């Protein structure tokens, strides 16, 4: 019995986190607002990966696959800043710190990837780093890459700005509506929800850690691992020393683990987290309660290296990473379903939200894009080969690359 279709749109966006909100905006620009964006919870909810004061935005990456895209990504956010008058990016400068020989390998890979995209950086030894940022307590063999454009992306404002502009362009948002199944037909896509069925010429699946279930109805395998992640805010008494004009964003690539953090922003507090906590969860077993072990490990790290950033804990926020086996994004049309495009952010995509939204618009409207996204294809071994050796650290010398 043919499905009774409520309404037909040019395009549907499944999931309105950072990526879905950006896709709704950029596809809406191209499709005259004839777009429906469907979200299972309230818009701006805190249950996904996109709700907080801040995310790190940076050009500094280990690979040209990413540095080729960071420039256009800043430009997408700047275009939204222009249209809204909102300050979405705060440039603070940022450092990637490594230790000893592994640190030098990391620095060399970052220097090469930055140079490949024409971005400047400065290499700092431990003494120069301490001269510039006396807040740090580091071993003699610490080494760092400093990049001036790194900073804070106000992810909460970014999402709200994309949604507001999309609405202005005529895009419709249906919240508190769960997509139960996707049916791919020759001339359209059917999206079955708990509030009726909708159809569209094309669909963007932006479901983050829920991707495997959101693709229900399509015979597609998307191997992602969910890990419990959390960040902690401390009400440091040393607010001035950690203000954005004196202290930037940072990623510490240690031999055992990677940590990252922010100056005071959003709260009268510093913020930090450990990258890839290692606690694997499922949608059923995940918890929004802080993990004590993770918190103690992070606090011990801070006490060793940034003691003045500590103070009474203000809060700890939990969420999950949606890790692909090689921790590279998935950004592609779904094999066998050219009307359906998919994005998975692998725990480091907020800084690319605007650009990914625009690329999803290209895939929906033109069936392809001029942007270089071959590294994120769905037919790569990490996605297709069940035996692919999982490596959340981008196989560089150090622990992980950071968010
Ligand atoms: C602790 C932490 C720190 C991070 N730090 C950084 C950082 O510093 N820099 C950076 O660039 N990135 C960072 N990231 C990663 C970044 O935040 C994420 O990659 C990004 O927010 C992912 O956005 P998303 O829209 O794909 O996922 P989500 O925000 O999870 O959105 C997916 C949406 O889809 C909806 N959905 C799912 N299934 C359905 C369905 N069936 N029906 C309807 N709706 C559905 C969900 O409700 C949700 O709203 C961090 C992530 C975490 C967890």
PDB file of C-alpha atoms and ligand atoms in Angstrom, residues 14-20 38-41 45 48-50 54-57 61 155 177-180 206-210 214 229-231 260 262 319-322 343 345-352 403, ligand 1:
ATOM      1  CA  UNK A  14      17.811  14.539   9.111  1.00  0.00           C
ATOM      2  CA  UNK A  15      19.128  15.755  12.484  1.00  0.00           C
ATOM      3  CA  UNK A  16      19.701  19.352  13.560  1.00  0.00           C
ATOM      4  CA  UNK A  17      22.970  19.407  15.491  1.00  0.00           C
ATOM      5  CA  UNK A  18      25.856  21.625  14.320  1.00  0.00           C
ATOM      6  CA  UNK A  19      26.057  19.875  10.949  1.00  0.00           C
ATOM      7  CA  UNK A  20      22.298  19.630  10.285  1.00  0.00           C
ATOM      8  CA  UNK A  38      13.781  17.198  11.222  1.00  0.00           C
ATOM      9  CA  UNK A  39      15.082  16.860  14.793  1.00  0.00           C
ATOM     10  CA  UNK A  40      14.094  14.206  17.340  1.00  0.00           C
ATOM     11  CA  UNK A  41      14.610  16.502  20.353  1.00  0.00           C
ATOM     12  CA  UNK A  45      19.181  20.381  23.002  1.00  0.00           C
ATOM     13  CA  UNK A  48      24.144  15.464  21.106  1.00  0.00           C
ATOM     14  CA  UNK A  49      27.689  16.639  20.458  1.00  0.00           C
ATOM     15  CA  UNK A  50      27.038  20.246  19.467  1.00  0.00           C
ATOM     16  CA  UNK A  54      32.966  26.657  22.862  1.00  0.00           C
ATOM     17  CA  UNK A  55      34.760  24.385  20.426  1.00  0.00           C
ATOM     18  CA  UNK A  56      38.321  24.746  19.159  1.00  0.00           C
ATOM     19  CA  UNK A  57      38.640  26.121  15.623  1.00  0.00           C
ATOM     20  CA  UNK A  61      46.098  19.752  11.608  1.00  0.00           C
ATOM     21  CA  UNK A 155      29.169  26.561  18.799  1.00  0.00           C
ATOM     22  CA  UNK A 177      10.089  14.321  15.623  1.00  0.00           C
ATOM     23  CA  UNK A 178      12.078  11.123  15.242  1.00  0.00           C
ATOM     24  CA  UNK A 179      12.874   9.732  11.817  1.00  0.00           C
ATOM     25  CA  UNK A 180      12.098   6.029  11.984  1.00  0.00           C
ATOM     26  CA  UNK A 206      23.356  14.542   9.797  1.00  0.00           C
ATOM     27  CA  UNK A 207      22.548  12.238  12.704  1.00  0.00           C
ATOM     28  CA  UNK A 208      25.977  12.176  14.398  1.00  0.00           C
ATOM     29  CA  UNK A 209      26.313   9.309  16.874  1.00  0.00           C
ATOM     30  CA  UNK A 210      22.809   8.085  15.939  1.00  0.00           C
ATOM     31  CA  UNK A 214      19.027   6.829  11.436  1.00  0.00           C
ATOM     32  CA  UNK A 229      33.596  12.154  26.381  1.00  0.00           C
ATOM     33  CA  UNK A 230      33.426  15.026  28.846  1.00  0.00           C
ATOM     34  CA  UNK A 231      34.754  18.494  29.548  1.00  0.00           C
ATOM     35  CA  UNK A 260      42.819  20.080  25.165  1.00  0.00           C
ATOM     36  CA  UNK A 262      40.287  26.837  26.449  1.00  0.00           C
ATOM     37  CA  UNK A 319      28.624  13.739  25.429  1.00  0.00           C
ATOM     38  CA  UNK A 320      29.895  11.156  22.938  1.00  0.00           C
ATOM     39  CA  UNK A 321      32.279  10.971  19.990  1.00  0.00           C
ATOM     40  CA  UNK A 322      31.105   9.185  16.797  1.00  0.00           C
ATOM     41  CA  UNK A 343      28.165  13.133   7.214  1.00  0.00           C
ATOM     42  CA  UNK A 345      32.204  14.025  12.235  1.00  0.00           C
ATOM     43  CA  UNK A 346      34.435  11.552  14.115  1.00  0.00           C
ATOM     44  CA  UNK A 347      34.696  13.844  17.127  1.00  0.00           C
ATOM     45  CA  UNK A 348      36.311  16.862  15.475  1.00  0.00           C
ATOM     46  CA  UNK A 349      33.823  18.451  13.068  1.00  0.00           C
ATOM     47  CA  UNK A 350      32.362  21.534  14.770  1.00  0.00           C
ATOM     48  CA  UNK A 351      35.073  23.722  13.214  1.00  0.00           C
ATOM     49  CA  UNK A 352      33.981  22.489   9.770  1.00  0.00           C
ATOM     50  CA  UNK A 403      39.124  17.606  18.745  1.00  0.00           C
TER      51      UNK A 403
HETATM   52  C1  LIG B   1      33.374  16.774  24.373  1.00  0.00           C
HETATM   53  C2  LIG B   1      33.511  17.149  22.923  1.00  0.00           C
HETATM   54  C3  LIG B   1      34.427  18.124  22.567  1.00  0.00           C
HETATM   55  C4  LIG B   1      34.583  18.483  21.223  1.00  0.00           C
HETATM   56  N1  LIG B   1      35.466  19.475  20.898  1.00  0.00           N
HETATM   57  C5  LIG B   1      35.561  19.870  19.607  1.00  0.00           C
HETATM   58  C6  LIG B   1      36.409  20.965  19.259  1.00  0.00           C
HETATM   59  O1  LIG B   1      37.036  21.576  20.128  1.00  0.00           O
HETATM   60  N2  LIG B   1      36.468  21.330  17.941  1.00  0.00           N
HETATM   61  C7  LIG B   1      35.743  20.688  16.963  1.00  0.00           C
HETATM   62  O2  LIG B   1      35.846  21.063  15.798  1.00  0.00           O
HETATM   63  N3  LIG B   1      34.934  19.635  17.264  1.00  0.00           N
HETATM   64  C8  LIG B   1      34.834  19.220  18.556  1.00  0.00           C
HETATM   65  N4  LIG B   1      33.992  18.204  18.891  1.00  0.00           N
HETATM   66  C9  LIG B   1      33.260  17.506  17.834  1.00  0.00           C
HETATM   67  C10 LIG B   1      32.039  18.266  17.386  1.00  0.00           C
HETATM   68  O3  LIG B   1      31.392  18.866  18.485  1.00  0.00           O
HETATM   69  C11 LIG B   1      31.130  17.306  16.637  1.00  0.00           C
HETATM   70  O4  LIG B   1      31.869  16.694  15.589  1.00  0.00           O
HETATM   71  C12 LIG B   1      29.902  18.001  16.048  1.00  0.00           C
HETATM   72  O5  LIG B   1      29.258  18.776  17.006  1.00  0.00           O
HETATM   73  C13 LIG B   1      28.974  16.936  15.489  1.00  0.00           C
HETATM   74  O6  LIG B   1      27.788  17.552  15.076  1.00  0.00           O
HETATM   75  P1  LIG B   1      26.632  16.649  14.458  1.00  0.00           P
HETATM   76  O7  LIG B   1      25.605  17.618  13.998  1.00  0.00           O
HETATM   77  O8  LIG B   1      27.220  15.683  13.477  1.00  0.00           O
HETATM   78  O9  LIG B   1      26.141  15.733  15.669  1.00  0.00           O
HETATM   79  P2  LIG B   1      25.067  16.037  16.822  1.00  0.00           P
HETATM   80  O10 LIG B   1      25.269  17.366  17.420  1.00  0.00           O
HETATM   81  O11 LIG B   1      25.112  14.882  17.742  1.00  0.00           O
HETATM   82  O12 LIG B   1      23.681  16.124  16.017  1.00  0.00           O
HETATM   83  C14 LIG B   1      23.011  15.003  15.495  1.00  0.00           C
HETATM   84  C15 LIG B   1      21.533  15.358  15.593  1.00  0.00           C
HETATM   85  O13 LIG B   1      20.756  14.367  14.911  1.00  0.00           O
HETATM   86  C16 LIG B   1      19.576  14.147  15.660  1.00  0.00           C
HETATM   87  N5  LIG B   1      19.050  12.837  15.273  1.00  0.00           N
HETATM   88  C17 LIG B   1      19.723  11.658  15.310  1.00  0.00           C
HETATM   89  N6  LIG B   1      18.927  10.645  14.896  1.00  0.00           N
HETATM   90  C18 LIG B   1      17.725  11.208  14.583  1.00  0.00           C
HETATM   91  C19 LIG B   1      16.475  10.681  14.086  1.00  0.00           C
HETATM   92  N7  LIG B   1      16.318   9.391  13.843  1.00  0.00           N
HETATM   93  N8  LIG B   1      15.454  11.554  13.883  1.00  0.00           N
HETATM   94  C20 LIG B   1      15.596  12.899  14.110  1.00  0.00           C
HETATM   95  N9  LIG B   1      16.758  13.470  14.605  1.00  0.00           N
HETATM   96  C21 LIG B   1      17.790  12.627  14.816  1.00  0.00           C
HETATM   97  C22 LIG B   1      20.078  14.188  17.116  1.00  0.00           C
HETATM   98  O14 LIG B   1      19.040  14.368  18.047  1.00  0.00           O
HETATM   99  C23 LIG B   1      21.061  15.359  17.060  1.00  0.00           C
HETATM  100  O15 LIG B   1      20.447  16.590  17.331  1.00  0.00           O
HETATM  101  C24 LIG B   1      33.805  17.831  20.223  1.00  0.00           C
HETATM  102  C25 LIG B   1      32.857  16.859  20.584  1.00  0.00           C
HETATM  103  C26 LIG B   1      32.707  16.514  21.918  1.00  0.00           C
HETATM  104  C27 LIG B   1      31.709  15.462  22.268  1.00  0.00           C
END
